[in-house]
PDB file of C-alpha atoms in Angstrom:
ATOM      1  CA  ALA A 113      11.625  25.426 -36.966  1.00 57.00           C
ATOM      2  CA  ALA A 114      13.295  27.663 -34.444  1.00 59.00           C
ATOM      3  CA  PRO A 115      15.850  26.031 -32.138  1.00 61.00           C
ATOM      4  CA  CYS A 116      14.852  25.311 -28.582  1.00 61.00           C
ATOM      5  CA  PRO A 117      15.952  27.932 -26.015  1.00 57.00           C
ATOM      6  CA  PRO A 118      18.925  26.463 -24.105  1.00 56.00           C
ATOM      7  CA  PRO A 119      17.273  26.238 -20.640  1.00 57.00           C
ATOM      8  CA  LEU A 120      14.462  24.114 -22.090  1.00 52.00           C
ATOM      9  CA  CYS A 121      16.595  21.711 -24.091  1.00 55.00           C
ATOM     10  CA  ALA A 122      17.687  18.297 -22.885  1.00 55.00           C
ATOM     11  CA  ARG A 123      21.466  18.130 -22.603  1.00 59.00           C
ATOM     12  CA  GLY A 124      22.115  14.432 -22.485  1.00 62.00           C
ATOM     13  CA  ALA A 125      20.602  11.065 -21.915  1.00 63.00           C
ATOM     14  CA  ALA A 126      20.189   8.741 -19.001  1.00 60.00           C
ATOM     15  CA  GLU A 127      20.005   4.988 -18.879  1.00 63.00           C
ATOM     16  CA  LEU A 128      18.292   3.159 -16.062  1.00 57.00           C
ATOM     17  CA  PRO A 129      19.268  -0.474 -15.608  1.00 60.00           C
ATOM     18  CA  LEU A 130      16.112  -2.572 -15.344  1.00 61.00           C
ATOM     19  CA  ASP A 131      17.468  -4.863 -12.641  1.00 62.00           C
ATOM     20  CA  GLU A 132      18.715  -2.048 -10.359  1.00 61.00           C
ATOM     21  CA  PRO A 133      17.164   1.287 -11.376  1.00 58.00           C
ATOM     22  CA  CYS A 134      18.335   3.123  -8.252  1.00 64.00           C
ATOM     23  CA  GLU A 135      22.054   2.535  -8.209  1.00 58.00           C
ATOM     24  CA  GLY A 136      24.265   5.240  -6.805  1.00 52.00           C
ATOM     25  CA  ALA A 137      24.786   7.007  -3.518  1.00 49.00           C
ATOM     26  CA  ALA A 138      21.269   8.394  -3.220  1.00 62.00           C
ATOM     27  CA  GLY A 139      19.399   5.254  -4.290  1.00 69.00           C
ATOM     28  CA  CYS A 140      15.621   5.216  -4.553  1.00 74.00           C
ATOM     29  CA  PRO A 141      13.531   7.092  -2.024  1.00 83.00           C
ATOM     30  CA  VAL A 142      12.025   4.619   0.426  1.00 91.00           C
ATOM     31  CA  PRO A 143       8.220   4.746   0.395  1.00 96.00           C
ATOM     32  CA  ARG A 144       6.334   5.032   3.691  1.00 97.00           C
ATOM     33  CA  ALA A 145       3.108   3.112   4.285  1.00 98.00           C
ATOM     34  CA  ALA A 146       0.492   4.805   6.466  1.00 98.00           C
ATOM     35  CA  ILE A 147      -2.904   3.506   7.586  1.00 98.00           C
ATOM     36  CA  ALA A 148      -5.795   5.473   9.086  1.00 98.00           C
ATOM     37  CA  GLY A 149      -9.150   4.153  10.197  1.00 97.00           C
ATOM     38  CA  PRO A 150     -11.197   2.939  13.145  1.00 96.00           C
ATOM     39  CA  GLU A 151      -9.674   0.752  15.824  1.00 95.00           C
ATOM     40  CA  SER A 152     -12.953  -1.012  16.515  1.00 92.00           C
ATOM     41  CA  LEU A 153     -15.848  -2.403  14.538  1.00 88.00           C
ATOM     42  CA  SER A 154     -19.369  -2.831  15.866  1.00 83.00           C
ATOM     43  CA  ASP A 155     -21.306  -6.094  15.843  1.00 78.00           C
ATOM     44  CA  CYS A 156     -24.062  -4.509  13.757  1.00 80.00           C
ATOM     45  CA  PRO A 157     -24.914  -6.412  10.566  1.00 78.00           C
ATOM     46  CA  GLY A 158     -23.631  -4.657   7.465  1.00 77.00           C
ATOM     47  CA  ASP A 159     -21.083  -2.573   9.374  1.00 84.00           C
ATOM     48  CA  GLU A 160     -18.259  -1.760   6.965  1.00 91.00           C
ATOM     49  CA  LEU A 161     -14.589  -1.384   7.817  1.00 95.00           C
ATOM     50  CA  VAL A 162     -12.788   1.372   5.906  1.00 96.00           C
ATOM     51  CA  LEU A 163      -9.014   1.671   6.200  1.00 98.00           C
ATOM     52  CA  ASP A 164      -7.248   4.439   4.314  1.00 98.00           C
ATOM     53  CA  GLY A 165      -3.691   4.094   3.040  1.00 98.00           C
ATOM     54  CA  SER A 166      -3.793   7.183   0.821  1.00 97.00           C
ATOM     55  CA  ALA A 167      -1.459   9.139   3.143  1.00 97.00           C
ATOM     56  CA  SER A 168       1.328   6.710   2.195  1.00 97.00           C
ATOM     57  CA  SER A 169       4.178   8.513   0.460  1.00 95.00           C
ATOM     58  CA  GLY A 170       7.318   8.062  -1.581  1.00 92.00           C
ATOM     59  CA  GLY A 171       5.933   7.157  -4.977  1.00 86.00           C
ATOM     60  CA  GLY A 172       7.692   9.950  -6.790  1.00 82.00           C
ATOM     61  CA  ILE A 173       6.089  10.935 -10.077  1.00 85.00           C
ATOM     62  CA  ARG A 174       3.867   7.846 -10.255  1.00 91.00           C
ATOM     63  CA  ALA A 175       1.287   6.329  -7.961  1.00 94.00           C
ATOM     64  CA  LEU A 176       2.306   3.777  -5.378  1.00 97.00           C
ATOM     65  CA  SER A 177       1.065   0.201  -5.506  1.00 97.00           C
ATOM     66  CA  PHE A 178      -0.625  -1.147  -2.379  1.00 98.00           C
ATOM     67  CA  ARG A 179      -0.512  -4.649  -0.894  1.00 98.00           C
ATOM     68  CA  TRP A 180      -3.006  -5.199   1.916  1.00 98.00           C
ATOM     69  CA  ARG A 181      -2.960  -8.325   4.121  1.00 98.00           C
ATOM     70  CA  VAL A 182      -3.832  -9.431   7.644  1.00 98.00           C
ATOM     71  CA  ASP A 183      -1.338 -11.040   9.994  1.00 98.00           C
ATOM     72  CA  PRO A 184      -2.321 -14.729  10.185  1.00 97.00           C
ATOM     73  CA  ALA A 185      -1.027 -15.054  13.752  1.00 97.00           C
ATOM     74  CA  ARG A 186      -3.069 -12.095  15.042  1.00 97.00           C
ATOM     75  CA  SER A 187      -6.225 -12.120  12.924  1.00 97.00           C
ATOM     76  CA  ASP A 188      -9.441 -14.109  13.001  1.00 96.00           C
ATOM     77  CA  PHE A 189     -10.211 -16.058   9.815  1.00 97.00           C
ATOM     78  CA  ALA A 190      -6.967 -14.774   8.274  1.00 97.00           C
ATOM     79  CA  ALA A 191      -7.058 -17.108   5.255  1.00 97.00           C
ATOM     80  CA  ASP A 192     -10.559 -15.936   4.288  1.00 97.00           C
ATOM     81  CA  VAL A 193      -9.747 -12.256   4.801  1.00 97.00           C
ATOM     82  CA  ASN A 194      -6.410 -12.544   2.955  1.00 98.00           C
ATOM     83  CA  ALA A 195      -8.173 -14.178   0.004  1.00 97.00           C
ATOM     84  CA  ARG A 196     -10.454 -11.144  -0.238  1.00 96.00           C
ATOM     85  CA  LEU A 197      -7.523  -8.749   0.097  1.00 97.00           C
ATOM     86  CA  ALA A 198      -5.492 -10.576  -2.572  1.00 97.00           C
ATOM     87  CA  ALA A 199      -8.289  -9.863  -5.074  1.00 97.00           C
ATOM     88  CA  LEU A 200      -7.889  -6.092  -4.664  1.00 97.00           C
ATOM     89  CA  PRO A 201      -6.169  -4.146  -7.439  1.00 97.00           C
ATOM     90  CA  ALA A 202      -2.698  -2.771  -6.671  1.00 97.00           C
ATOM     91  CA  THR A 203      -4.177   0.740  -6.926  1.00 96.00           C
ATOM     92  CA  ALA A 204      -6.469   0.180  -3.902  1.00 97.00           C
ATOM     93  CA  SER A 205      -5.270   2.793  -1.415  1.00 98.00           C
ATOM     94  CA  VAL A 206      -8.574   2.599   0.487  1.00 97.00           C
ATOM     95  CA  LEU A 207      -9.803  -0.712   1.844  1.00 95.00           C
ATOM     96  CA  GLN A 208     -13.561  -1.274   2.282  1.00 95.00           C
ATOM     97  CA  LEU A 209     -14.693  -4.573   3.789  1.00 94.00           C
ATOM     98  CA  ASP A 210     -18.083  -5.637   5.057  1.00 90.00           C
ATOM     99  CA  ASP A 211     -19.202  -8.875   6.704  1.00 87.00           C
ATOM    100  CA  LEU A 212     -15.778  -9.559   8.187  1.00 89.00           C
ATOM    101  CA  PRO A 213     -15.667 -12.911   9.977  1.00 88.00           C
ATOM    102  CA  GLY A 214     -14.365 -12.921  13.541  1.00 87.00           C
ATOM    103  CA  GLY A 215     -13.762  -9.997  15.830  1.00 89.00           C
ATOM    104  CA  ALA A 216     -10.065  -9.041  15.754  1.00 95.00           C
ATOM    105  CA  TRP A 217      -7.626  -8.411  12.914  1.00 97.00           C
ATOM    106  CA  THR A 218      -4.185  -6.919  12.421  1.00 98.00           C
ATOM    107  CA  PHE A 219      -4.081  -5.356   8.967  1.00 98.00           C
ATOM    108  CA  LEU A 220      -0.742  -4.958   7.203  1.00 98.00           C
ATOM    109  CA  LEU A 221       0.090  -2.595   4.378  1.00 98.00           C
ATOM    110  CA  ARG A 222       3.212  -2.444   2.234  1.00 98.00           C
ATOM    111  CA  VAL A 223       3.540   0.101  -0.567  1.00 98.00           C
ATOM    112  CA  ARG A 224       5.873  -0.037  -3.550  1.00 96.00           C
ATOM    113  CA  SER A 225       7.133   2.666  -5.896  1.00 94.00           C
ATOM    114  CA  PHE A 226       7.290   2.224  -9.660  1.00 90.00           C
ATOM    115  CA  LEU A 227      11.058   1.843  -9.264  1.00 87.00           C
ATOM    116  CA  GLY A 228      10.571  -1.203  -7.031  1.00 89.00           C
ATOM    117  CA  ALA A 229      11.423   0.359  -3.666  1.00 91.00           C
ATOM    118  CA  GLU A 230       9.196  -0.997  -0.874  1.00 94.00           C
ATOM    119  CA  SER A 231       8.108   0.422   2.446  1.00 97.00           C
ATOM    120  CA  ALA A 232       8.344  -1.242   5.794  1.00 97.00           C
ATOM    121  CA  LEU A 233       5.089  -2.887   6.865  1.00 97.00           C
ATOM    122  CA  ALA A 234       2.544  -0.614   8.477  1.00 98.00           C
ATOM    123  CA  GLU A 235       0.055  -2.308  10.762  1.00 97.00           C
ATOM    124  CA  TRP A 236      -3.369  -1.421  12.115  1.00 98.00           C
ATOM    125  CA  ARG A 237      -5.221  -3.360  14.808  1.00 97.00           C
ATOM    126  CA  VAL A 238      -9.028  -3.545  14.645  1.00 96.00           C
ATOM    127  CA  VAL A 239     -11.095  -5.249  17.350  1.00 93.00           C
TER     128      VAL A 239
END
């Protein structure tokens, strides 16, 4: 077999510590959570709320993981809604909920990179 041309060959190795993969001056890029969607929901039966977190960024070469919640202090029936949100897969960048109990919620989104870096909470108020 012919040798690899020098610009295409790896010239070393890297080790990433599992407990702190982003040591060093630069550290891990900090992800940014972003939410888009309606700020109000009608009283019509079957009306569905769709919130989109796909504009969140900072995952690097892999997809971000998403953690959706509602703020218990500012959301109606927070325990019920949070139970539904906890069942979502970590890949759920878009949230689709129907038959929401109550009439006001503050949704929270935190995203995490595969290296473990987390965003600040993004929030979205729906009434």
